[in-house]
Amino acid sequence: MMTSSLLIELLTEELPPKALNTLGNHFAASVAEGLEKAQLIDGAPEFAAYASPRRLAVQVKNVKPVQADQQIVKKGPAVASGMKDGRPTKALEGFARGAGAKIEDLKIISDGKQDVYAYEFTQQGKGLSELLEDIINQAVKKLPIPKVMRWGSSTFTFVRPVHGLTVLHGADIVNAGVLGLQSGNTTLGHRFLSDGLITLANADSYAEQMRNEGKVIASFAERKAAIQTALNQQAGRLNATVAADEALLDEVTALVEWPVVLEAGFEEHFLAVPQECLILTMQQNQKYFPLLDANGKLMNRFLLVSNLETADPSHIISGNERVLRARLSDAEFFYKQDQKATLESRLPKLSQVVYHNKLGSQAERIERLAAISRHIAASLGADTAAAERATRLSKADLVTEMVGEFPELQGTMGKYYARLDGESEEIANAIEQHYRPRFAGDALPEGKVATAAALADKLETLVGIWGIGLIPTGDKDPYALRRSALGILRMVMQNDLDVNELVQTAFAAFPQGQLNENTPSEVAEFMQARLAVLLQNDYPQDIVAAVLAKKPSRLNDVEAKLKAVAAFKALPEAAALAAANKRVQNLLKKADAELGAVNESLLQQDEEKALFAAAQALQPKIAAAVARSDFQTALTKLASVKPQVDAFFDKVMVISDQPDVKQNRLNLLNQLAQQMNAVADIALLGE
């Protein structure tokens, strides 16, 4: 059976840029999946997704014109219940009728358990044209579209109005009706650079014809790569680097069909404004690509991606420069206006800014933050006055003009205004960095004052929001408490702080009765769960579980313990010792009295005497290694007692008929368990 490529294109009005790539990939994958389920693809699915501002398309290779015939076996009732007195029962007659067969056409086969009646027949394969319409419609329905719209008098809905449908199998049009449109072999190219309808020769010529005749690079990935290359070339010519993230590049790729990168500029006096403001307005408002010099300083040149190709782009460049000039003038105005008042003079305004209706204003929050940061700074041996000062000023930029226009600059503008107010560099940096880490992988605050301010901010949020009942559930976490918890944990792991004490400090900063009384214990448990998630990014689950079983609250040595347990697990004695530890713990649960010291005079058998001697010799070695945080040595030492442990469990009956002997043996095992679990609960290894 001859196969050909299949092309499907939905011609639309401009699609939402931030969702374009996702829509294109989902549409293509859903169509390919539908074709595969319908057994219309020869071999493994091979497809290409296309997505541009005005189209979603997919090209699937090796598509059959018709399904292969299939041998169908319909199983019916058991032979024992199919016939009675030589006549078919109603059950058998009903099965035959439902299968469209006569009784004499039925066969007897085994279903693996018993003999049953069955009807075997050949089902003729359906044609592509018969199945494709439903496959496309299902793919359209599956698209992740948060909001749909109607257009004209149509009752159909889609993310944007759809004006054309192209469906080609090889060179042949496949009849299909989708969103009120009938399929054809024509489409439109670039809105301004192409001339009228484009008649596609076949499914394989799509990308080439769109490029040559339509001035459209239909592939999102190809368009993105072309833009990236052109940006790098232009920047290289200026000895500059492009200041842009992946999100901006994706968004710009989704805004153009025929990208042309152009260089433009703005007046040098705007560079007196903090470059973060200028970069943000260029990227966010205008979708431009700022340029940085070799020192990371913003240049007064930038790159833009036009959707038009023209012999003289000067009018495009000047138009964009004019628009940007207005934006930068606004930023310059806000910056100058903000300098008329100090951060400290803005603090009273925070009483008018609601933090949360159950937790009061930002001014009330500042008092809590100051108390928490002062306590943390003292624990870190930092300047408590500087930490409190930085914390008190940390939210003042929320009532500035610049942050009002660009909320993303909170903290950043606080740093600049603090410098202008004559605050120390330590305080200015802490104001900016108290929001760190903002996301997974973000840099941690630098210095103890900044760390105190950052911990205070996240602790107050976590404890306060949790305490009024707004606890994360499932995938809902509107106040980003999981992110706050991970940020706290990352900082505590770098400093000698007790995380449970920090939670209690934050709880104590709130008025008595304002928060649920169980908040500290619940938050501490939540933090332990988040710590496990954080650590499992780098270590196996059983190793993490072993270390966290002791519920450590000081986390600056957790990394060393994880490495030590990982090294111990690799030892040949590890599995046996882990199993022995588990057995020990199960036996200790049977203790009738409080466990205490071992009475040597009650040791009867040579094996228990040998284990006691080995444990006695081991104890100071492990204690010394743990004291100097040499956890790997502490765990490695355990390997030396494996022979004595094995012999003990082979020869000694722990649960003796003599109560004092039984208790003494349990005391011995408890002493051994304390040494085994000095670093981690090794019984959990291998689970």
Short mmCIF file of C-alpha atoms in Angstrom, two decimals, residues 201-505:
data_model
loop_
_atom_site.label_atom_id
_atom_site.label_comp_id
_atom_site.label_asym_id
_atom_site.label_seq_id
_atom_site.Cartn_x
_atom_site.Cartn_y
_atom_site.Cartn_z
CA ALA A 201 1.39 21.31 -4.84
CA ASN A 202 1.51 18.56 -2.23
CA ALA A 203 1.96 17.91 1.46
CA ASP A 204 5.77 17.72 1.20
CA SER A 205 6.13 21.10 -0.48
CA TYR A 206 4.45 23.03 2.32
CA ALA A 207 7.47 24.50 4.13
CA GLU A 208 9.29 25.37 0.90
CA GLN A 209 6.27 27.00 -0.78
CA MET A 210 5.44 28.98 2.34
CA ARG A 211 9.00 30.28 2.46
CA ASN A 212 9.40 31.03 -1.27
CA GLU A 213 5.89 32.12 -2.24
CA GLY A 214 4.40 33.14 1.09
CA LYS A 215 7.38 34.75 2.82
CA VAL A 216 6.55 32.66 5.90
CA ILE A 217 8.96 30.51 7.88
CA ALA A 218 6.27 28.13 9.10
CA SER A 219 8.38 26.19 11.59
CA PHE A 220 8.51 27.83 15.01
CA ALA A 221 11.85 26.19 15.82
CA GLU A 222 13.40 27.25 12.51
CA ARG A 223 12.14 30.80 12.91
CA LYS A 224 13.47 31.00 16.47
CA ALA A 225 16.89 29.72 15.40
CA ALA A 226 17.01 32.27 12.55
CA ILE A 227 16.22 35.11 14.96
CA GLN A 228 18.79 33.93 17.48
CA THR A 229 21.48 33.71 14.81
CA ALA A 230 20.69 37.17 13.45
CA LEU A 231 20.67 38.68 16.96
CA ASN A 232 24.06 37.18 17.76
CA GLN A 233 25.52 38.38 14.46
CA GLN A 234 24.29 41.95 14.97
CA ALA A 235 25.46 41.98 18.59
CA GLY A 236 28.84 40.56 17.62
CA ARG A 237 29.30 43.35 15.09
CA LEU A 238 28.86 45.84 17.96
CA ASN A 239 31.05 43.86 20.41
CA ALA A 240 27.97 43.46 22.56
CA THR A 241 25.85 40.69 24.06
CA VAL A 242 22.08 40.42 23.90
CA ALA A 243 20.19 40.86 27.18
CA ALA A 244 17.21 38.56 26.72
CA ASP A 245 15.83 35.37 28.17
CA GLU A 246 14.22 32.40 26.44
CA ALA A 247 10.71 33.69 27.13
CA LEU A 248 11.29 36.93 25.20
CA LEU A 249 12.82 35.06 22.27
CA ASP A 250 9.85 32.68 22.18
CA GLU A 251 7.37 35.54 22.33
CA VAL A 252 9.05 37.48 19.52
CA THR A 253 9.25 34.29 17.44
CA ALA A 254 5.49 33.98 17.86
CA LEU A 255 4.90 37.55 16.66
CA VAL A 256 6.60 37.35 13.26
CA GLU A 257 6.41 35.13 10.19
CA TRP A 258 9.34 36.61 8.27
CA PRO A 259 11.81 37.90 10.89
CA VAL A 260 14.22 40.70 10.06
CA VAL A 261 16.58 41.87 12.81
CA LEU A 262 17.33 45.61 12.79
CA GLU A 263 19.59 47.80 14.90
CA ALA A 264 18.30 50.99 16.50
CA GLY A 265 19.29 53.37 19.29
CA PHE A 266 18.16 55.88 21.89
CA GLU A 267 19.59 59.05 23.43
CA GLU A 268 22.54 58.52 25.75
CA HIS A 269 21.10 60.64 28.57
CA PHE A 270 18.55 57.90 29.31
CA LEU A 271 21.44 55.75 30.56
CA ALA A 272 21.42 57.79 33.77
CA VAL A 273 18.29 55.82 34.71
CA PRO A 274 19.11 52.44 36.36
CA GLN A 275 19.62 50.01 33.53
CA GLU A 276 17.20 47.46 35.00
CA CYS A 277 14.38 49.98 34.37
CA LEU A 278 15.42 50.56 30.77
CA ILE A 279 15.93 46.87 30.06
CA LEU A 280 12.56 45.98 31.52
CA THR A 281 10.66 48.57 29.53
CA MET A 282 12.44 47.54 26.31
CA GLN A 283 11.77 43.86 26.87
CA GLN A 284 8.34 43.94 28.45
CA ASN A 285 6.63 46.81 26.67
CA GLN A 286 8.32 46.79 23.28
CA LYS A 287 9.73 43.27 22.87
CA TYR A 288 13.14 44.71 22.01
CA PHE A 289 16.52 43.13 22.70
CA PRO A 290 18.81 45.39 24.81
CA LEU A 291 22.56 45.23 24.28
CA LEU A 292 25.24 45.07 26.96
CA ASP A 293 28.89 46.01 26.56
CA ALA A 294 31.83 43.89 27.67
CA ASN A 295 31.38 45.13 31.27
CA GLY A 296 27.70 44.22 31.38
CA LYS A 297 26.61 47.85 31.09
CA LEU A 298 23.61 48.78 28.97
CA MET A 299 24.41 50.41 25.64
CA ASN A 300 22.21 52.99 23.97
CA ARG A 301 21.77 50.61 21.05
CA PHE A 302 19.18 47.83 20.83
CA LEU A 303 17.91 45.23 18.38
CA LEU A 304 14.36 44.77 17.20
CA VAL A 305 12.74 42.01 15.16
CA SER A 306 10.55 43.32 12.37
CA ASN A 307 7.95 41.30 10.49
CA LEU A 308 8.66 43.29 7.31
CA GLU A 309 11.49 43.11 4.82
CA THR A 310 12.17 46.29 2.91
CA ALA A 311 15.03 47.79 0.91
CA ASP A 312 15.07 50.84 3.20
CA PRO A 313 14.17 49.93 6.81
CA SER A 314 14.93 53.43 8.11
CA HIS A 315 11.25 54.26 8.60
CA ILE A 316 10.78 51.06 10.63
CA ILE A 317 13.81 51.89 12.77
CA SER A 318 12.84 55.52 13.34
CA GLY A 319 9.27 54.56 14.20
CA ASN A 320 10.42 52.10 16.82
CA GLU A 321 12.93 54.59 18.21
CA ARG A 322 10.16 57.16 18.55
CA VAL A 323 7.93 54.75 20.47
CA LEU A 324 10.78 53.68 22.76
CA ARG A 325 11.77 57.29 23.40
CA ALA A 326 8.33 57.92 24.90
CA ARG A 327 8.64 54.85 27.11
CA LEU A 328 12.10 55.76 28.32
CA SER A 329 10.98 59.34 29.00
CA ASP A 330 8.32 57.95 31.32
CA ALA A 331 10.92 55.85 33.14
CA GLU A 332 13.22 58.86 33.41
CA PHE A 333 10.38 60.97 34.80
CA PHE A 334 9.43 58.35 37.41
CA TYR A 335 13.07 58.01 38.48
CA LYS A 336 13.49 61.76 38.95
CA GLN A 337 10.18 62.08 40.81
CA ASP A 338 11.05 59.24 43.17
CA GLN A 339 14.30 60.95 44.17
CA LYS A 340 12.33 63.83 45.72
CA ALA A 341 11.53 61.66 48.76
CA THR A 342 13.72 59.30 50.78
CA LEU A 343 12.79 55.69 51.44
CA GLU A 344 12.40 56.42 55.13
CA SER A 345 9.97 59.26 54.45
CA ARG A 346 7.78 56.84 52.49
CA LEU A 347 7.36 54.40 55.39
CA PRO A 348 4.16 56.00 56.76
CA LYS A 349 2.48 55.34 53.38
CA LEU A 350 2.88 51.61 53.95
CA SER A 351 0.14 51.80 56.58
CA GLN A 352 -2.25 52.44 53.67
CA VAL A 353 -1.03 49.36 51.74
CA VAL A 354 -2.91 46.21 52.73
CA TYR A 355 -0.73 43.12 53.05
CA HIS A 356 -3.63 40.79 53.87
CA ASN A 357 -6.94 41.67 55.48
CA LYS A 358 -6.27 39.14 58.27
CA LEU A 359 -2.64 40.17 58.75
CA GLY A 360 -2.86 43.94 58.47
CA SER A 361 -0.92 46.48 56.43
CA GLN A 362 2.60 46.46 55.07
CA ALA A 363 3.56 48.81 57.91
CA GLU A 364 2.44 46.21 60.49
CA ARG A 365 4.28 43.58 58.52
CA ILE A 366 7.47 45.66 58.61
CA GLU A 367 7.41 45.57 62.42
CA ARG A 368 7.22 41.78 62.35
CA LEU A 369 9.99 41.54 59.75
CA ALA A 370 12.24 43.82 61.80
CA ALA A 371 11.84 41.66 64.90
CA ILE A 372 12.50 38.43 62.99
CA SER A 373 15.52 39.75 61.08
CA ARG A 374 17.04 41.18 64.27
CA HIS A 375 16.85 37.74 65.91
CA ILE A 376 18.31 35.97 62.85
CA ALA A 377 21.14 38.50 62.52
CA ALA A 378 22.09 37.87 66.15
CA SER A 379 22.12 34.11 65.52
CA LEU A 380 24.36 34.66 62.51
CA GLY A 381 26.69 37.01 64.35
CA ALA A 382 25.72 39.81 61.96
CA ASP A 383 25.12 43.53 62.57
CA THR A 384 21.62 43.49 64.09
CA ALA A 385 21.12 47.23 63.58
CA ALA A 386 21.99 46.96 59.88
CA ALA A 387 19.67 43.96 59.45
CA GLU A 388 16.80 45.79 61.13
CA ARG A 389 17.44 48.96 59.10
CA ALA A 390 17.53 47.04 55.82
CA THR A 391 14.34 45.20 56.72
CA ARG A 392 12.49 48.39 57.70
CA LEU A 393 13.38 49.99 54.35
CA SER A 394 12.90 46.83 52.27
CA LYS A 395 9.26 47.52 51.34
CA ALA A 396 9.45 51.31 51.00
CA ASP A 397 9.96 51.18 47.24
CA LEU A 398 6.50 49.61 46.88
CA VAL A 399 5.05 53.13 47.09
CA THR A 400 7.41 54.66 44.51
CA GLU A 401 6.34 55.70 41.02
CA MET A 402 8.80 53.35 39.34
CA VAL A 403 7.68 50.22 41.17
CA GLY A 404 4.07 51.27 40.69
CA GLU A 405 4.71 51.15 36.92
CA PHE A 406 7.03 48.13 37.01
CA PRO A 407 6.26 45.86 40.01
CA GLU A 408 9.04 43.53 38.84
CA LEU A 409 11.54 46.18 40.00
CA GLN A 410 10.64 45.99 43.69
CA GLY A 411 13.83 45.55 45.65
CA THR A 412 15.95 46.65 42.72
CA MET A 413 14.70 50.23 42.94
CA GLY A 414 14.97 50.08 46.71
CA LYS A 415 18.68 49.40 46.31
CA TYR A 416 19.20 52.40 44.02
CA TYR A 417 17.15 54.77 46.16
CA ALA A 418 18.92 53.57 49.34
CA ARG A 419 22.26 54.45 47.76
CA LEU A 420 20.95 57.89 46.81
CA ASP A 421 19.72 58.34 50.40
CA GLY A 422 23.22 57.65 51.73
CA GLU A 423 22.53 54.21 53.19
CA SER A 424 25.46 51.80 53.41
CA GLU A 425 26.18 49.45 50.54
CA GLU A 426 25.44 46.50 52.85
CA ILE A 427 21.95 47.83 53.58
CA ALA A 428 21.29 48.78 49.93
CA ASN A 429 22.25 45.31 48.72
CA ALA A 430 20.18 43.66 51.44
CA ILE A 431 17.12 45.62 50.32
CA GLU A 432 17.49 44.24 46.82
CA GLN A 433 18.47 40.72 47.83
CA HIS A 434 15.85 40.15 50.52
CA TYR A 435 13.58 38.73 47.81
CA ARG A 436 16.12 36.02 46.94
CA PRO A 437 15.86 33.27 45.98
CA ARG A 438 12.88 34.19 43.81
CA PHE A 439 12.75 30.85 42.00
CA ALA A 440 14.43 27.45 41.93
CA GLY A 441 18.08 27.88 41.06
CA ASP A 442 18.10 31.62 41.79
CA ALA A 443 21.14 33.03 43.59
CA LEU A 444 21.03 33.20 47.40
CA PRO A 445 21.48 36.54 49.21
CA GLU A 446 25.09 37.54 49.74
CA GLY A 447 26.26 38.36 53.25
CA LYS A 448 24.71 37.84 56.67
CA VAL A 449 22.64 41.02 56.75
CA ALA A 450 21.00 40.22 53.40
CA THR A 451 20.46 36.60 54.54
CA ALA A 452 18.76 37.78 57.73
CA ALA A 453 16.45 40.08 55.76
CA ALA A 454 15.65 37.39 53.18
CA LEU A 455 14.95 34.72 55.78
CA ALA A 456 12.72 37.09 57.72
CA ASP A 457 10.70 37.93 54.61
CA LYS A 458 10.07 34.30 53.65
CA LEU A 459 9.50 33.06 57.19
CA GLU A 460 6.94 35.76 57.91
CA THR A 461 5.10 34.93 54.69
CA LEU A 462 5.14 31.18 55.27
CA VAL A 463 4.15 31.27 58.94
CA GLY A 464 1.64 34.10 58.58
CA ILE A 465 -0.22 32.84 55.54
CA TRP A 466 -0.20 29.28 56.87
CA GLY A 467 -1.38 30.47 60.27
CA ILE A 468 -4.56 32.05 58.86
CA GLY A 469 -5.47 28.81 57.12
CA LEU A 470 -4.30 29.45 53.55
CA ILE A 471 -2.43 26.16 53.29
CA PRO A 472 -1.24 24.82 49.90
CA THR A 473 -3.47 22.05 48.58
CA GLY A 474 -2.74 19.83 45.58
CA ASP A 475 -1.48 22.02 42.76
CA LYS A 476 -2.88 25.23 44.30
CA ASP A 477 -0.42 27.46 46.14
CA PRO A 478 -1.53 31.06 45.47
CA TYR A 479 0.88 32.56 48.01
CA ALA A 480 3.84 30.45 46.80
CA LEU A 481 4.44 28.94 50.24
CA ARG A 482 6.27 25.97 48.73
CA ARG A 483 8.67 28.38 47.05
CA SER A 484 9.14 30.29 50.31
CA ALA A 485 9.87 27.05 52.16
CA LEU A 486 12.44 25.93 49.61
CA GLY A 487 14.10 29.35 49.74
CA ILE A 488 14.32 29.16 53.54
CA LEU A 489 15.76 25.65 53.40
CA ARG A 490 18.40 26.59 50.84
CA MET A 491 19.55 29.48 53.03
CA VAL A 492 19.50 27.46 56.27
CA MET A 493 21.60 24.75 54.60
CA GLN A 494 24.29 27.37 54.04
CA ASN A 495 24.23 28.71 57.62
CA ASP A 496 24.37 27.36 61.17
CA LEU A 497 20.73 28.02 62.05
CA ASP A 498 17.96 25.93 63.61
CA VAL A 499 15.01 25.88 61.22
CA ASN A 500 12.50 24.99 63.95
CA GLU A 501 13.75 27.88 66.08
CA LEU A 502 13.36 30.20 63.07
CA VAL A 503 9.74 29.10 62.64
CA GLN A 504 9.07 29.73 66.34
CA THR A 505 10.69 33.18 66.06
#
